[in-house]
């Protein structure tokens, strides 16, 4: 069943009503061709989902008036809140990570300025890039039946990220660990054994050129746990998806 994320100011919960407009109106009316009494799922910002019925379509101001049929009991989110901090990559790799990361349960993505990032964002255009990524996350969240849309953070550097944010677990994917199988404590499997439900988890992934020695030193100074993602060296866009897939399997299916 089709799903939509509706902003807080469009809900009229005391009356069990909501108003749908903008891109969602276009999709419901012009793409899905829905009519009066058709039903779909809407999620509010608190991650509660509802079965909603169309009671009125107002073409003059391009709005849909919906009525809540019933709240739904869903649990589609990862048991930990995963933020991916990703060194700016080339091409459309960031789009891919946002889309697939959303499908796999990511809560937030933070673009990082890193030493080996070839791409440099124009500060004047950064907001438009983030808005575009946020739209990709919304569409992927609807397709994958998420209960919330991952947020896209503003562009940061590694030092400010580590000093200004509070997480229960902080990890950095390190190619140096991938080349060394001797330290079992730095395997990803060993690290996630210590995760608890509700933990806020930050994972740092470098760009195509990897994480510089200076950045790894900074991570060490800030007590960031280096992790090995198997013995092979993964592409920058593969690593976040590996991490999210492994977390989903271990926390939702295995443990």
Short mmCIF file of C-alpha atoms in Angstrom, two decimals:
data_model
loop_
_atom_site.label_atom_id
_atom_site.label_comp_id
_atom_site.label_asym_id
_atom_site.label_seq_id
_atom_site.Cartn_x
_atom_site.Cartn_y
_atom_site.Cartn_z
CA UNK A 1 0.00 0.00 0.00
CA UNK A 2 1.25 3.48 -0.90
CA UNK A 3 2.81 5.47 1.95
CA UNK A 4 3.36 9.21 2.52
CA UNK A 5 5.19 11.26 5.13
CA UNK A 6 3.03 14.22 6.13
CA UNK A 7 4.48 17.31 7.91
CA UNK A 8 3.22 18.14 11.38
CA UNK A 9 1.35 21.28 10.34
CA UNK A 10 -0.92 19.27 7.99
CA UNK A 11 -2.35 17.01 10.70
CA UNK A 12 -5.60 17.79 12.50
CA UNK A 13 -5.44 14.92 14.95
CA UNK A 14 -8.19 16.02 17.37
CA UNK A 15 -10.55 15.72 14.39
CA UNK A 16 -8.86 12.64 12.90
CA UNK A 17 -8.23 14.64 9.74
CA UNK A 18 -5.23 15.71 7.70
CA UNK A 19 -4.56 17.78 4.60
CA UNK A 20 -2.26 16.54 1.86
CA UNK A 21 -0.74 18.90 -0.69
CA UNK A 22 2.29 19.75 -2.86
CA UNK A 23 4.19 16.77 -4.30
CA UNK A 24 2.09 14.28 -2.35
CA UNK A 25 -1.11 15.70 -3.86
CA UNK A 26 0.39 15.37 -7.34
CA UNK A 27 1.47 11.78 -6.73
CA UNK A 28 -1.88 10.68 -5.28
CA UNK A 29 -4.06 12.39 -7.89
CA UNK A 30 -1.99 12.38 -11.07
CA UNK A 31 0.27 9.35 -10.66
CA UNK A 32 -1.72 6.90 -8.54
CA UNK A 33 -5.09 8.16 -9.86
CA UNK A 34 -6.72 7.73 -6.47
CA UNK A 35 -10.30 8.81 -5.85
CA UNK A 36 -12.71 9.42 -2.97
CA UNK A 37 -12.68 6.52 -0.44
CA UNK A 38 -9.34 5.17 -1.65
CA UNK A 39 -6.96 4.33 1.22
CA UNK A 40 -3.23 4.66 1.82
CA UNK A 41 -0.80 4.99 4.75
CA UNK A 42 0.40 8.26 6.23
CA UNK A 43 3.18 8.70 8.81
CA UNK A 44 3.43 11.65 11.18
CA UNK A 45 6.71 13.13 12.51
CA UNK A 46 6.45 11.03 15.71
CA UNK A 47 6.79 7.86 13.57
CA UNK A 48 3.17 6.82 14.10
CA UNK A 49 1.52 5.50 10.96
CA UNK A 50 -2.18 5.56 10.09
CA UNK A 51 -4.49 4.06 7.53
CA UNK A 52 -6.09 7.09 5.83
CA UNK A 53 -9.12 7.42 3.55
CA UNK A 54 -9.67 10.20 1.02
CA UNK A 55 -12.82 12.16 1.85
CA UNK A 56 -12.35 15.14 -0.47
CA UNK A 57 -10.15 16.19 -3.39
CA UNK A 58 -10.05 19.96 -3.92
CA UNK A 59 -8.59 20.58 -7.36
CA UNK A 60 -8.89 24.37 -7.07
CA UNK A 61 -6.21 24.61 -4.36
CA UNK A 62 -4.62 21.20 -5.06
CA UNK A 63 -5.30 19.63 -1.67
CA UNK A 64 -6.61 16.29 -0.47
CA UNK A 65 -8.61 15.98 2.73
CA UNK A 66 -8.01 12.67 4.44
CA UNK A 67 -9.67 10.96 7.38
CA UNK A 68 -7.86 8.57 9.72
CA UNK A 69 -9.39 5.11 9.55
CA UNK A 70 -7.17 3.61 12.25
CA UNK A 71 -3.68 3.84 13.71
CA UNK A 72 -1.31 1.06 12.65
CA UNK A 73 0.96 -0.99 14.88
CA UNK A 74 4.22 -1.09 12.93
CA UNK A 75 7.88 -1.56 13.81
CA UNK A 76 9.95 -1.07 10.70
CA UNK A 77 12.91 0.83 12.15
CA UNK A 78 16.32 -0.47 13.17
CA UNK A 79 16.65 -0.94 16.95
CA UNK A 80 19.64 1.45 16.92
CA UNK A 81 19.83 4.95 15.42
CA UNK A 82 22.56 4.91 12.79
CA UNK A 83 24.15 8.09 11.46
CA UNK A 84 26.45 7.71 8.46
CA UNK A 85 29.10 10.43 8.17
CA UNK A 86 30.34 10.10 4.60
CA UNK A 87 33.32 11.83 3.01
CA UNK A 88 32.16 13.70 -0.09
CA UNK A 89 32.42 11.28 -3.04
CA UNK A 90 32.48 11.89 -6.78
CA UNK A 91 29.52 11.61 -9.14
CA UNK A 92 26.17 10.37 -7.91
CA UNK A 93 27.51 8.07 -5.20
CA UNK A 94 26.01 10.23 -2.47
CA UNK A 95 22.58 9.85 -4.09
CA UNK A 96 23.04 6.07 -4.08
CA UNK A 97 24.07 5.92 -0.43
CA UNK A 98 21.12 8.09 0.63
CA UNK A 99 18.64 5.98 -1.34
CA UNK A 100 19.93 2.55 -0.37
CA UNK A 101 20.91 3.64 3.13
CA UNK A 102 17.32 4.76 3.69
CA UNK A 103 16.05 1.36 2.55
CA UNK A 104 18.43 -0.32 5.00
CA UNK A 105 17.43 1.75 8.04
CA UNK A 106 19.80 4.72 8.23
CA UNK A 107 18.56 7.53 10.47
CA UNK A 108 20.80 10.37 9.29
CA UNK A 109 23.49 11.10 6.74
CA UNK A 110 26.09 13.82 7.29
CA UNK A 111 28.22 14.88 4.31
CA UNK A 112 31.85 15.33 5.41
CA UNK A 113 34.63 17.52 4.08
CA UNK A 114 37.64 15.22 4.30
CA UNK A 115 41.30 15.49 3.35
CA UNK A 116 41.00 13.18 0.34
CA UNK A 117 37.65 14.33 -0.97
CA UNK A 118 38.07 15.40 -4.58
CA UNK A 119 34.63 17.00 -4.67
CA UNK A 120 34.21 20.45 -3.13
CA UNK A 121 30.73 21.82 -2.47
CA UNK A 122 30.01 25.43 -3.30
CA UNK A 123 28.60 26.79 -0.04
CA UNK A 124 25.99 28.77 -1.99
CA UNK A 125 24.68 25.57 -3.59
CA UNK A 126 25.01 23.30 -0.55
CA UNK A 127 21.45 23.93 0.66
CA UNK A 128 20.01 22.91 -2.72
CA UNK A 129 22.10 19.74 -2.73
CA UNK A 130 20.87 18.84 0.75
CA UNK A 131 17.24 19.52 -0.23
CA UNK A 132 17.67 17.22 -3.21
CA UNK A 133 19.15 14.47 -1.04
CA UNK A 134 16.31 14.94 1.46
CA UNK A 135 13.80 14.36 -1.35
CA UNK A 136 15.62 11.17 -2.35
CA UNK A 137 15.45 10.00 1.28
CA UNK A 138 11.70 10.74 1.47
CA UNK A 139 10.93 8.80 -1.71
CA UNK A 140 13.09 5.86 -0.60
CA UNK A 141 11.46 5.87 2.85
CA UNK A 142 7.99 5.69 1.31
CA UNK A 143 9.02 2.87 -1.03
CA UNK A 144 10.65 0.83 1.74
CA UNK A 145 7.83 1.37 4.26
CA UNK A 146 9.90 3.29 6.78
CA UNK A 147 8.14 5.09 9.62
CA UNK A 148 10.45 8.09 9.45
CA UNK A 149 12.50 9.92 6.83
CA UNK A 150 16.25 10.00 7.46
CA UNK A 151 17.58 13.51 7.88
CA UNK A 152 20.38 14.94 5.75
CA UNK A 153 22.71 17.01 7.89
CA UNK A 154 24.67 20.06 6.85
CA UNK A 155 28.19 19.76 5.46
CA UNK A 156 30.76 19.42 8.26
CA UNK A 157 34.39 18.60 8.83
CA UNK A 158 35.52 15.64 10.90
CA UNK A 159 36.80 17.60 13.88
CA UNK A 160 33.60 19.58 14.39
CA UNK A 161 31.54 16.41 14.00
CA UNK A 162 33.45 14.54 16.69
CA UNK A 163 33.55 17.46 19.11
CA UNK A 164 29.98 18.68 18.76
CA UNK A 165 27.99 15.45 18.60
CA UNK A 166 27.04 12.95 21.31
CA UNK A 167 26.76 9.27 20.39
CA UNK A 168 26.75 6.05 22.36
CA UNK A 169 28.96 4.32 19.81
CA UNK A 170 31.37 5.89 17.29
CA UNK A 171 33.17 3.82 14.65
CA UNK A 172 35.38 4.50 11.68
CA UNK A 173 35.68 2.08 8.77
CA UNK A 174 39.43 1.63 8.30
CA UNK A 175 41.20 -0.02 5.37
CA UNK A 176 44.19 -0.57 7.65
CA UNK A 177 42.06 -2.81 9.83
CA UNK A 178 40.88 -4.68 6.73
CA UNK A 179 44.48 -5.58 5.98
CA UNK A 180 45.09 -6.91 9.48
CA UNK A 181 43.18 -9.94 10.73
CA UNK A 182 45.15 -10.25 13.97
CA UNK A 183 43.20 -7.81 16.15
CA UNK A 184 39.84 -9.50 16.64
CA UNK A 185 38.67 -6.68 18.93
CA UNK A 186 38.41 -4.39 15.90
CA UNK A 187 36.23 -6.68 13.83
CA UNK A 188 32.78 -5.26 13.15
CA UNK A 189 31.18 -8.41 14.57
CA UNK A 190 32.94 -7.92 17.90
CA UNK A 191 31.97 -4.25 18.06
CA UNK A 192 28.24 -4.65 17.46
CA UNK A 193 27.94 -7.29 20.17
CA UNK A 194 28.05 -4.39 22.63
CA UNK A 195 25.23 -2.40 21.03
CA UNK A 196 22.06 -1.85 23.07
CA UNK A 197 18.59 -1.10 21.78
CA UNK A 198 18.13 2.62 21.27
CA UNK A 199 21.85 3.41 21.00
CA UNK A 200 22.85 6.37 18.86
CA UNK A 201 25.55 5.07 16.53
CA UNK A 202 27.91 7.12 14.34
CA UNK A 203 29.82 5.45 11.52
CA UNK A 204 32.51 7.41 9.65
CA UNK A 205 33.28 6.37 6.08
CA UNK A 206 35.93 8.04 3.94
CA UNK A 207 35.73 9.14 0.29
CA UNK A 208 37.29 7.27 -2.65
CA UNK A 209 40.83 8.03 -1.52
CA UNK A 210 40.19 6.75 1.98
CA UNK A 211 40.75 8.39 5.34
CA UNK A 212 44.03 10.25 5.77
CA UNK A 213 46.58 9.43 8.46
CA UNK A 214 45.83 12.78 10.14
CA UNK A 215 42.10 11.99 10.25
CA UNK A 216 42.75 8.51 11.65
CA UNK A 217 44.96 10.12 14.29
CA UNK A 218 42.13 12.50 15.17
CA UNK A 219 39.75 9.54 15.46
CA UNK A 220 42.21 7.84 17.79
CA UNK A 221 42.46 10.96 19.96
CA UNK A 222 38.65 11.09 20.18
CA UNK A 223 38.42 7.38 21.15
CA UNK A 224 36.69 6.39 17.92
CA UNK A 225 36.64 2.62 17.40
CA UNK A 226 38.28 1.50 14.12
CA UNK A 227 36.42 -1.40 12.54
CA UNK A 228 37.24 -3.97 9.90
CA UNK A 229 34.60 -4.77 7.29
CA UNK A 230 36.05 -8.08 6.21
CA UNK A 231 39.41 -8.73 4.50
CA UNK A 232 38.57 -6.95 1.25
CA UNK A 233 38.84 -3.23 0.55
CA UNK A 234 35.36 -1.88 -0.18
CA UNK A 235 34.47 1.06 -2.38
CA UNK A 236 33.41 4.15 -0.45
CA UNK A 237 29.75 3.76 -1.50
CA UNK A 238 29.74 0.05 -0.60
CA UNK A 239 30.98 0.42 2.98
CA UNK A 240 27.92 2.24 4.43
CA UNK A 241 25.57 -0.28 2.83
CA UNK A 242 27.64 -3.20 4.15
CA UNK A 243 27.47 -1.71 7.65
CA UNK A 244 23.71 -1.12 7.56
CA UNK A 245 23.03 -4.56 6.08
CA UNK A 246 25.13 -6.26 8.76
CA UNK A 247 23.41 -4.29 11.53
CA UNK A 248 19.99 -5.20 10.18
CA UNK A 249 20.87 -8.89 9.96
CA UNK A 250 22.50 -9.08 13.37
CA UNK A 251 20.10 -6.89 15.39
CA UNK A 252 16.82 -7.76 13.67
CA UNK A 253 17.22 -11.31 12.36
CA UNK A 254 20.05 -13.00 14.26
CA UNK A 255 20.11 -11.60 17.80
#
